[in-house]
mmCIF file of C-alpha atoms in Angstrom:
data_model
loop_
_atom_site.group_PDB
_atom_site.id
_atom_site.type_symbol
_atom_site.label_atom_id
_atom_site.label_comp_id
_atom_site.label_asym_id
_atom_site.label_seq_id
_atom_site.Cartn_x
_atom_site.Cartn_y
_atom_site.Cartn_z
ATOM 1 C CA MET Y 649 23.929 -65.571 62.542
ATOM 2 C CA THR Y 650 19.829 -66.912 61.396
ATOM 3 C CA GLU Y 651 19.940 -70.715 61.578
ATOM 4 C CA THR Y 652 19.390 -71.815 58.209
ATOM 5 C CA LEU Y 653 16.299 -74.163 58.134
ATOM 6 C CA LEU Y 654 16.567 -75.813 54.433
ATOM 7 C CA ALA Y 655 19.417 -76.744 52.569
ATOM 8 C CA VAL Y 656 19.658 -78.096 49.005
ATOM 9 C CA ARG Y 657 23.002 -78.736 47.075
ATOM 10 C CA ASP Y 658 23.070 -79.704 44.053
ATOM 11 C CA LEU Y 659 19.368 -80.986 43.492
ATOM 12 C CA ARG Y 660 18.986 -82.769 40.111
ATOM 13 C CA ILE Y 661 15.460 -84.146 39.806
ATOM 14 C CA ALA Y 662 14.525 -86.790 36.480
ATOM 15 C CA PHE Y 663 10.878 -89.043 35.944
ATOM 16 C CA PRO Y 664 11.549 -92.047 33.835
ATOM 17 C CA GLY Y 665 11.385 -91.256 30.247
ATOM 18 C CA ARG Y 666 10.929 -93.855 26.921
ATOM 19 C CA THR Y 667 14.330 -94.118 26.023
ATOM 20 C CA GLY Y 668 15.677 -93.684 29.767
ATOM 21 C CA PRO Y 669 15.523 -90.660 32.762
ATOM 22 C CA VAL Y 670 15.194 -87.280 31.744
ATOM 23 C CA GLU Y 671 15.855 -84.408 34.448
ATOM 24 C CA VAL Y 672 13.987 -81.645 34.399
ATOM 25 C CA VAL Y 673 15.736 -79.448 37.233
ATOM 26 C CA HIS Y 674 19.618 -79.885 36.368
ATOM 27 C CA GLY Y 675 22.043 -79.169 39.942
ATOM 28 C CA ILE Y 676 20.090 -76.419 42.373
ATOM 29 C CA ASP Y 677 21.025 -75.039 45.503
ATOM 30 C CA LEU Y 678 18.430 -73.381 47.829
ATOM 31 C CA ASP Y 679 18.613 -72.402 51.188
ATOM 32 C CA LEU Y 680 15.877 -70.889 53.376
ATOM 33 C CA ALA Y 681 17.076 -69.518 57.066
ATOM 34 C CA ARG Y 682 13.921 -70.254 59.841
ATOM 35 C CA GLY Y 683 11.109 -67.047 59.652
ATOM 36 C CA GLU Y 684 12.331 -66.450 55.925
ATOM 37 C CA LYS Y 685 10.631 -65.991 53.104
ATOM 38 C CA VAL Y 686 11.724 -66.664 49.183
ATOM 39 C CA ALA Y 687 10.202 -67.346 46.149
ATOM 40 C CA LEU Y 688 10.466 -69.492 43.816
ATOM 41 C CA VAL Y 689 9.686 -67.452 40.583
ATOM 42 C CA GLY Y 690 9.874 -69.065 36.935
ATOM 43 C CA GLU Y 691 7.426 -70.199 34.014
ATOM 44 C CA SER Y 692 5.404 -72.718 34.431
ATOM 45 C CA GLY Y 693 7.724 -75.657 32.933
ATOM 46 C CA SER Y 694 10.707 -74.336 34.247
ATOM 47 C CA GLY Y 695 10.982 -76.342 37.482
ATOM 48 C CA LYS Y 696 9.430 -74.352 40.542
ATOM 49 C CA SER Y 697 6.535 -77.043 41.262
ATOM 50 C CA VAL Y 698 9.144 -80.292 41.337
ATOM 51 C CA THR Y 699 11.528 -78.932 42.872
ATOM 52 C CA ALA Y 700 9.605 -78.001 45.767
ATOM 53 C CA ARG Y 701 7.492 -81.889 46.058
ATOM 54 C CA ALA Y 702 11.521 -83.256 46.320
ATOM 55 C CA VAL Y 703 11.281 -81.069 49.673
ATOM 56 C CA LEU Y 704 9.303 -83.923 51.164
ATOM 57 C CA ARG Y 705 9.634 -86.943 48.564
ATOM 58 C CA LEU Y 706 6.305 -86.676 46.939
ATOM 59 C CA ASP Y 707 6.877 -87.619 43.552
ATOM 60 C CA PRO Y 708 7.444 -91.935 43.887
ATOM 61 C CA ASP Y 709 8.453 -91.316 39.797
ATOM 62 C CA ALA Y 710 11.290 -89.199 40.667
ATOM 63 C CA ARG Y 711 14.613 -89.971 41.043
ATOM 64 C CA LEU Y 712 16.509 -87.451 42.778
ATOM 65 C CA SER Y 713 20.268 -86.904 43.571
ATOM 66 C CA GLY Y 714 22.416 -84.413 45.897
ATOM 67 C CA ARG Y 715 21.507 -83.611 49.191
ATOM 68 C CA ILE Y 716 17.791 -81.838 50.924
ATOM 69 C CA ASP Y 717 18.535 -81.661 54.355
ATOM 70 C CA LEU Y 718 16.014 -80.261 56.096
ATOM 71 C CA ALA Y 719 16.220 -79.243 60.398
ATOM 72 C CA GLY Y 720 19.534 -81.273 60.573
ATOM 73 C CA VAL Y 721 17.907 -84.097 58.484
ATOM 74 C CA ASP Y 722 19.221 -85.526 55.329
ATOM 75 C CA VAL Y 723 15.160 -85.943 53.400
ATOM 76 C CA LEU Y 724 16.897 -88.188 50.763
ATOM 77 C CA ALA Y 725 18.456 -90.499 52.929
ATOM 78 C CA LEU Y 726 15.401 -91.058 54.864
ATOM 79 C CA PRO Y 727 13.864 -94.695 54.148
ATOM 80 C CA ALA Y 728 9.897 -94.262 53.156
ATOM 81 C CA ARG Y 729 8.248 -94.831 56.243
ATOM 82 C CA ARG Y 730 9.969 -91.626 58.337
ATOM 83 C CA LEU Y 731 8.953 -89.899 55.537
ATOM 84 C CA ARG Y 732 5.747 -89.235 57.373
ATOM 85 C CA GLU Y 733 7.508 -88.177 60.706
ATOM 86 C CA ILE Y 734 8.052 -84.881 58.441
ATOM 87 C CA ARG Y 735 5.980 -84.218 56.479
ATOM 88 C CA GLY Y 736 3.306 -82.442 58.036
ATOM 89 C CA ALA Y 737 5.517 -81.922 61.383
ATOM 90 C CA ARG Y 738 8.632 -80.546 59.457
ATOM 91 C CA ALA Y 739 7.242 -79.186 56.039
ATOM 92 C CA GLY Y 740 3.756 -78.184 55.521
ATOM 93 C CA LEU Y 741 2.880 -77.926 51.912
ATOM 94 C CA VAL Y 742 0.000 -75.537 50.327
ATOM 95 C CA PHE Y 743 -1.520 -76.651 47.097
ATOM 96 C CA GLN Y 744 -2.542 -74.464 44.477
ATOM 97 C CA ASP Y 745 -6.299 -75.807 43.922
ATOM 98 C CA PRO Y 746 -7.761 -76.043 46.699
ATOM 99 C CA LEU Y 747 -10.847 -78.339 45.573
ATOM 100 C CA ALA Y 748 -8.752 -80.803 43.894
ATOM 101 C CA SER Y 749 -6.577 -80.856 47.382
ATOM 102 C CA LEU Y 750 -9.232 -81.767 49.960
ATOM 103 C CA ASN Y 751 -11.214 -85.214 49.797
ATOM 104 C CA PRO Y 752 -14.667 -84.328 48.574
ATOM 105 C CA VAL Y 753 -16.409 -86.795 50.914
ATOM 106 C CA MET Y 754 -14.624 -86.070 54.557
ATOM 107 C CA THR Y 755 -15.710 -83.399 56.393
ATOM 108 C CA ILE Y 756 -12.460 -80.041 56.895
ATOM 109 C CA GLY Y 757 -12.709 -80.593 60.133
ATOM 110 C CA TRP Y 758 -11.728 -84.576 59.905
ATOM 111 C CA GLN Y 759 -9.314 -83.415 57.258
ATOM 112 C CA ILE Y 760 -7.771 -80.664 59.779
ATOM 113 C CA ILE Y 761 -7.137 -82.595 62.642
ATOM 114 C CA GLN Y 762 -5.885 -85.792 61.425
ATOM 115 C CA PRO Y 763 -2.120 -83.887 61.338
ATOM 116 C CA LEU Y 764 -2.664 -84.367 64.859
ATOM 117 C CA VAL Y 765 -4.587 -87.489 65.461
ATOM 118 C CA ILE Y 766 -1.656 -89.349 63.714
ATOM 119 C CA ARG Y 767 0.856 -88.448 66.032
ATOM 120 C CA GLY Y 768 -0.966 -88.941 69.208
ATOM 121 C CA VAL Y 769 -2.971 -85.988 69.902
ATOM 122 C CA PRO Y 770 -5.975 -86.966 71.525
ATOM 123 C CA LYS Y 771 -9.369 -85.494 68.714
ATOM 124 C CA ARG Y 772 -11.051 -83.739 71.516
ATOM 125 C CA ILE Y 773 -7.928 -81.548 71.456
ATOM 126 C CA ALA Y 774 -7.000 -81.106 68.226
ATOM 127 C CA ARG Y 775 -10.725 -80.314 67.553
ATOM 128 C CA ARG Y 776 -10.638 -77.756 70.070
ATOM 129 C CA ARG Y 777 -6.875 -76.517 68.524
ATOM 130 C CA ALA Y 778 -8.298 -77.037 64.905
ATOM 131 C CA ILE Y 779 -11.569 -74.494 65.770
ATOM 132 C CA ASP Y 780 -8.950 -71.918 66.838
ATOM 133 C CA LEU Y 781 -7.079 -72.244 64.122
ATOM 134 C CA LEU Y 782 -9.867 -71.562 61.549
ATOM 135 C CA THR Y 783 -11.590 -69.006 63.238
ATOM 136 C CA ARG Y 784 -7.533 -66.822 63.331
ATOM 137 C CA LEU Y 785 -7.339 -68.095 59.627
ATOM 138 C CA GLY Y 786 -11.121 -66.279 59.666
ATOM 139 C CA VAL Y 787 -13.539 -68.890 58.444
ATOM 140 C CA ARG Y 788 -16.715 -67.524 60.609
ATOM 141 C CA ASP Y 789 -18.624 -69.732 62.809
ATOM 142 C CA ALA Y 790 -15.917 -72.563 62.946
ATOM 143 C CA ALA Y 791 -17.376 -74.661 65.381
ATOM 144 C CA HIS Y 792 -20.807 -74.898 63.261
ATOM 145 C CA ARG Y 793 -18.604 -75.812 59.830
ATOM 146 C CA PHE Y 794 -16.002 -77.771 61.116
ATOM 147 C CA ASP Y 795 -18.970 -80.791 60.659
ATOM 148 C CA ASP Y 796 -19.152 -78.978 56.788
ATOM 149 C CA TYR Y 797 -17.434 -81.052 53.783
ATOM 150 C CA PRO Y 798 -15.171 -79.115 50.808
ATOM 151 C CA HIS Y 799 -17.660 -77.943 48.366
ATOM 152 C CA GLN Y 800 -20.076 -75.932 50.712
ATOM 153 C CA PHE Y 801 -17.006 -73.508 50.979
ATOM 154 C CA SER Y 802 -16.564 -70.783 48.628
ATOM 155 C CA GLY Y 803 -12.779 -71.366 46.596
ATOM 156 C CA GLY Y 804 -11.070 -68.096 48.537
ATOM 157 C CA MET Y 805 -12.700 -70.589 52.157
ATOM 158 C CA ARG Y 806 -10.861 -73.802 50.875
ATOM 159 C CA GLN Y 807 -7.536 -72.223 50.602
ATOM 160 C CA ARG Y 808 -8.382 -71.342 54.214
ATOM 161 C CA VAL Y 809 -8.451 -74.712 55.189
ATOM 162 C CA VAL Y 810 -5.894 -75.919 53.155
ATOM 163 C CA ILE Y 811 -3.650 -73.421 54.885
ATOM 164 C CA ALA Y 812 -5.265 -74.961 57.913
ATOM 165 C CA ILE Y 813 -4.267 -78.161 56.729
ATOM 166 C CA ALA Y 814 -0.232 -77.763 56.553
ATOM 167 C CA VAL Y 815 -0.237 -75.349 60.032
ATOM 168 C CA ILE Y 816 -2.429 -77.078 62.119
ATOM 169 C CA ALA Y 817 0.809 -79.101 62.987
ATOM 170 C CA GLU Y 818 3.197 -76.210 63.541
ATOM 171 C CA PRO Y 819 5.902 -76.962 60.700
ATOM 172 C CA ALA Y 820 8.661 -74.573 60.832
ATOM 173 C CA LEU Y 821 8.813 -74.581 56.978
ATOM 174 C CA LEU Y 822 5.576 -74.001 54.677
ATOM 175 C CA ILE Y 823 5.576 -75.446 50.931
ATOM 176 C CA ALA Y 824 3.320 -72.516 49.362
ATOM 177 C CA ASP Y 825 2.821 -73.915 45.299
ATOM 178 C CA GLU Y 826 0.118 -71.386 43.935
ATOM 179 C CA PRO Y 827 -1.667 -71.041 46.591
ATOM 180 C CA THR Y 828 -3.353 -67.460 45.164
ATOM 181 C CA THR Y 829 -3.871 -69.174 41.519
ATOM 182 C CA ALA Y 830 -8.000 -68.800 40.175
ATOM 183 C CA LEU Y 831 -8.812 -66.765 43.393
ATOM 184 C CA ASP Y 832 -9.339 -62.790 42.217
ATOM 185 C CA VAL Y 833 -7.714 -60.299 44.101
ATOM 186 C CA ARG Y 834 -8.544 -58.901 47.307
ATOM 187 C CA VAL Y 835 -8.802 -62.676 48.270
ATOM 188 C CA GLN Y 836 -4.884 -62.992 46.844
ATOM 189 C CA ALA Y 837 -4.226 -60.594 49.711
ATOM 190 C CA ARG Y 838 -5.834 -61.572 52.063
ATOM 191 C CA VAL Y 839 -4.778 -65.071 51.847
ATOM 192 C CA LEU Y 840 -0.660 -63.633 51.014
ATOM 193 C CA GLU Y 841 -1.377 -61.430 54.381
ATOM 194 C CA LEU Y 842 -2.998 -64.578 56.240
ATOM 195 C CA LEU Y 843 0.747 -66.466 55.183
ATOM 196 C CA ARG Y 844 2.670 -63.518 56.364
ATOM 197 C CA GLU Y 845 1.513 -63.289 59.886
ATOM 198 C CA LEU Y 846 1.325 -66.962 60.844
ATOM 199 C CA ALA Y 847 5.558 -66.753 59.315
ATOM 200 C CA ALA Y 848 6.052 -64.180 61.748
ATOM 201 C CA GLU Y 849 4.316 -65.767 65.045
ATOM 202 C CA ARG Y 850 5.184 -69.082 64.201
ATOM 203 C CA ASP Y 851 9.136 -67.809 63.194
ATOM 204 C CA MET Y 852 7.955 -70.442 60.452
ATOM 205 C CA ALA Y 853 9.941 -69.966 56.676
ATOM 206 C CA VAL Y 854 7.835 -69.525 53.508
ATOM 207 C CA LEU Y 855 8.972 -71.074 50.406
ATOM 208 C CA LEU Y 856 6.459 -69.449 48.104
ATOM 209 C CA ILE Y 857 6.746 -70.966 44.490
ATOM 210 C CA THR Y 858 5.257 -68.517 41.729
ATOM 211 C CA HIS Y 859 4.673 -67.348 38.233
ATOM 212 C CA ASP Y 860 3.748 -63.514 39.450
ATOM 213 C CA LEU Y 861 6.944 -61.162 40.593
ATOM 214 C CA GLY Y 862 4.032 -58.964 40.667
ATOM 215 C CA ILE Y 863 2.968 -60.766 44.119
ATOM 216 C CA VAL Y 864 6.458 -61.702 45.293
ATOM 217 C CA ALA Y 865 6.943 -57.937 45.840
ATOM 218 C CA GLY Y 866 4.809 -57.634 49.482
ATOM 219 C CA PHE Y 867 5.719 -61.165 50.230
ATOM 220 C CA ALA Y 868 9.099 -62.170 50.007
ATOM 221 C CA ASP Y 869 12.568 -61.610 51.329
ATOM 222 C CA ARG Y 870 13.941 -62.839 48.402
ATOM 223 C CA ALA Y 871 13.066 -64.725 44.882
ATOM 224 C CA VAL Y 872 14.896 -67.800 43.594
ATOM 225 C CA VAL Y 873 14.213 -67.723 39.665
ATOM 226 C CA MET Y 874 14.444 -70.930 37.635
ATOM 227 C CA ARG Y 875 13.990 -71.518 33.720
ATOM 228 C CA HIS Y 876 14.750 -74.732 32.315
ATOM 229 C CA GLY Y 877 14.978 -76.401 35.630
ATOM 230 C CA ARG Y 878 17.723 -74.347 36.511
ATOM 231 C CA THR Y 879 18.717 -70.828 38.491
ATOM 232 C CA VAL Y 880 18.916 -68.107 36.777
ATOM 233 C CA GLU Y 881 19.187 -65.591 39.474
ATOM 234 C CA SER Y 882 18.456 -65.135 42.977
ATOM 235 C CA GLY Y 883 19.569 -62.386 45.701
ATOM 236 C CA PRO Y 884 17.184 -60.073 47.896
ATOM 237 C CA VAL Y 885 13.827 -59.476 46.179
ATOM 238 C CA GLU Y 886 14.256 -55.278 46.418
ATOM 239 C CA GLU Y 887 18.006 -55.509 45.014
ATOM 240 C CA ILE Y 888 16.342 -58.054 41.809
ATOM 241 C CA TYR Y 889 13.296 -55.475 41.140
ATOM 242 C CA ALA Y 890 15.834 -52.515 40.767
ATOM 243 C CA ARG Y 891 18.803 -54.370 38.965
ATOM 244 C CA PRO Y 892 17.065 -57.107 37.674
ATOM 245 C CA ARG Y 893 20.378 -58.969 36.091
ATOM 246 C CA HIS Y 894 19.694 -61.490 34.158
ATOM 247 C CA GLU Y 895 17.319 -61.079 30.729
ATOM 248 C CA TYR Y 896 14.653 -63.824 31.912
ATOM 249 C CA THR Y 897 14.346 -61.630 34.899
ATOM 250 C CA ARG Y 898 13.400 -58.565 33.440
ATOM 251 C CA ALA Y 899 11.144 -59.869 31.020
ATOM 252 C CA LEU Y 900 8.683 -61.200 33.743
ATOM 253 C CA LEU Y 901 9.416 -58.388 35.393
ATOM 254 C CA ALA Y 902 8.244 -56.312 32.054
ATOM 255 C CA ALA Y 903 5.232 -58.954 32.233
ATOM 256 C CA VAL Y 904 3.542 -57.453 35.207
ATOM 257 C CA PRO Y 905 0.755 -54.920 34.149
ATOM 258 C CA ARG Y 906 1.121 -51.813 35.587
ATOM 259 C CA ILE Y 907 -1.917 -48.445 36.623
ATOM 260 C CA GLY Y 908 -0.718 -46.313 33.826
ATOM 261 C CA GLY Y 909 1.130 -48.673 30.949
ATOM 262 C CA ASP Y 910 0.855 -48.897 27.354
ATOM 263 C CA PRO Y 911 -1.714 -51.597 26.887
ATOM 264 C CA SER Y 912 -0.271 -51.951 22.862
ATOM 265 C CA ARG Y 913 3.568 -52.611 23.737
ATOM 266 C CA PRO Y 914 4.503 -56.501 22.716
ATOM 267 C CA LEU Y 915 5.970 -58.757 25.575
ATOM 268 C CA ALA Y 916 10.031 -58.824 25.483
ATOM 269 C CA VAL Y 917 10.342 -62.477 24.479
ATOM 270 C CA ILE Y 918 12.892 -64.731 24.639
ATOM 271 C CA GLY Y 919 14.427 -67.177 22.546
ATOM 272 C CA GLU Y 920 14.184 -70.667 24.046
ATOM 273 C CA GLY Y 921 17.472 -71.732 23.413
ATOM 274 C CA GLU Y 922 18.661 -69.009 25.812
ATOM 275 C CA THR Y 923 19.799 -69.978 29.740
ATOM 276 C CA CYS Y 924 22.360 -68.486 31.974
#
């Protein structure tokens, strides 16, 4: 059997509100095996990103309950000082806006090697590994560009730098939060191909956060569809595309542009009160 890497059970997430805690995620269950690619899908506000960020406890104001088991470690039970040991080492994160993710006054090389340096890897060795990784990710003349700043890179190249930061410590899990947002379709395809290649080479699990079912078909093994902080459907991608069970999933699929489709056809509308 394939080893389970991430097991999320009855995850509930709440944030402080004017009259008390406001729950935004309501009892999510989620599993990822080593080397598996799973897409967490839903519209903006469905709870995808906050669920993914909870795996590494990145939102200090969030009140989390349930259980998050990552490679045998109960993340919710860890003291704050030990979270640094799993961030980057056991799980890396690629954010959707690479320019906002990078420090504009630090070179990209300095930022890439930090996950290694803080774990005691000598800077000389960390630099060599970073240059090799940048080259692998398609950054030309990586040795010279190592000391460039984020504004000197295009959007697609900045996203490759962010991926390098996330994977240089060879985590078992990569969380990619809308990694192709604002990129043109050719760059989107290349970024997803890079993630696919890295996952295969390193037996790395990938949790892809997206609202676009169009990019899921060629990337993920399974899809988990969220709406209003709940899971409405999950299963193998082929099964969900061929036989979607929930009306919301059918509406998401109907919203994917298709060559030869009728542009005058109205999109499906789902009532705000509808859930499972």
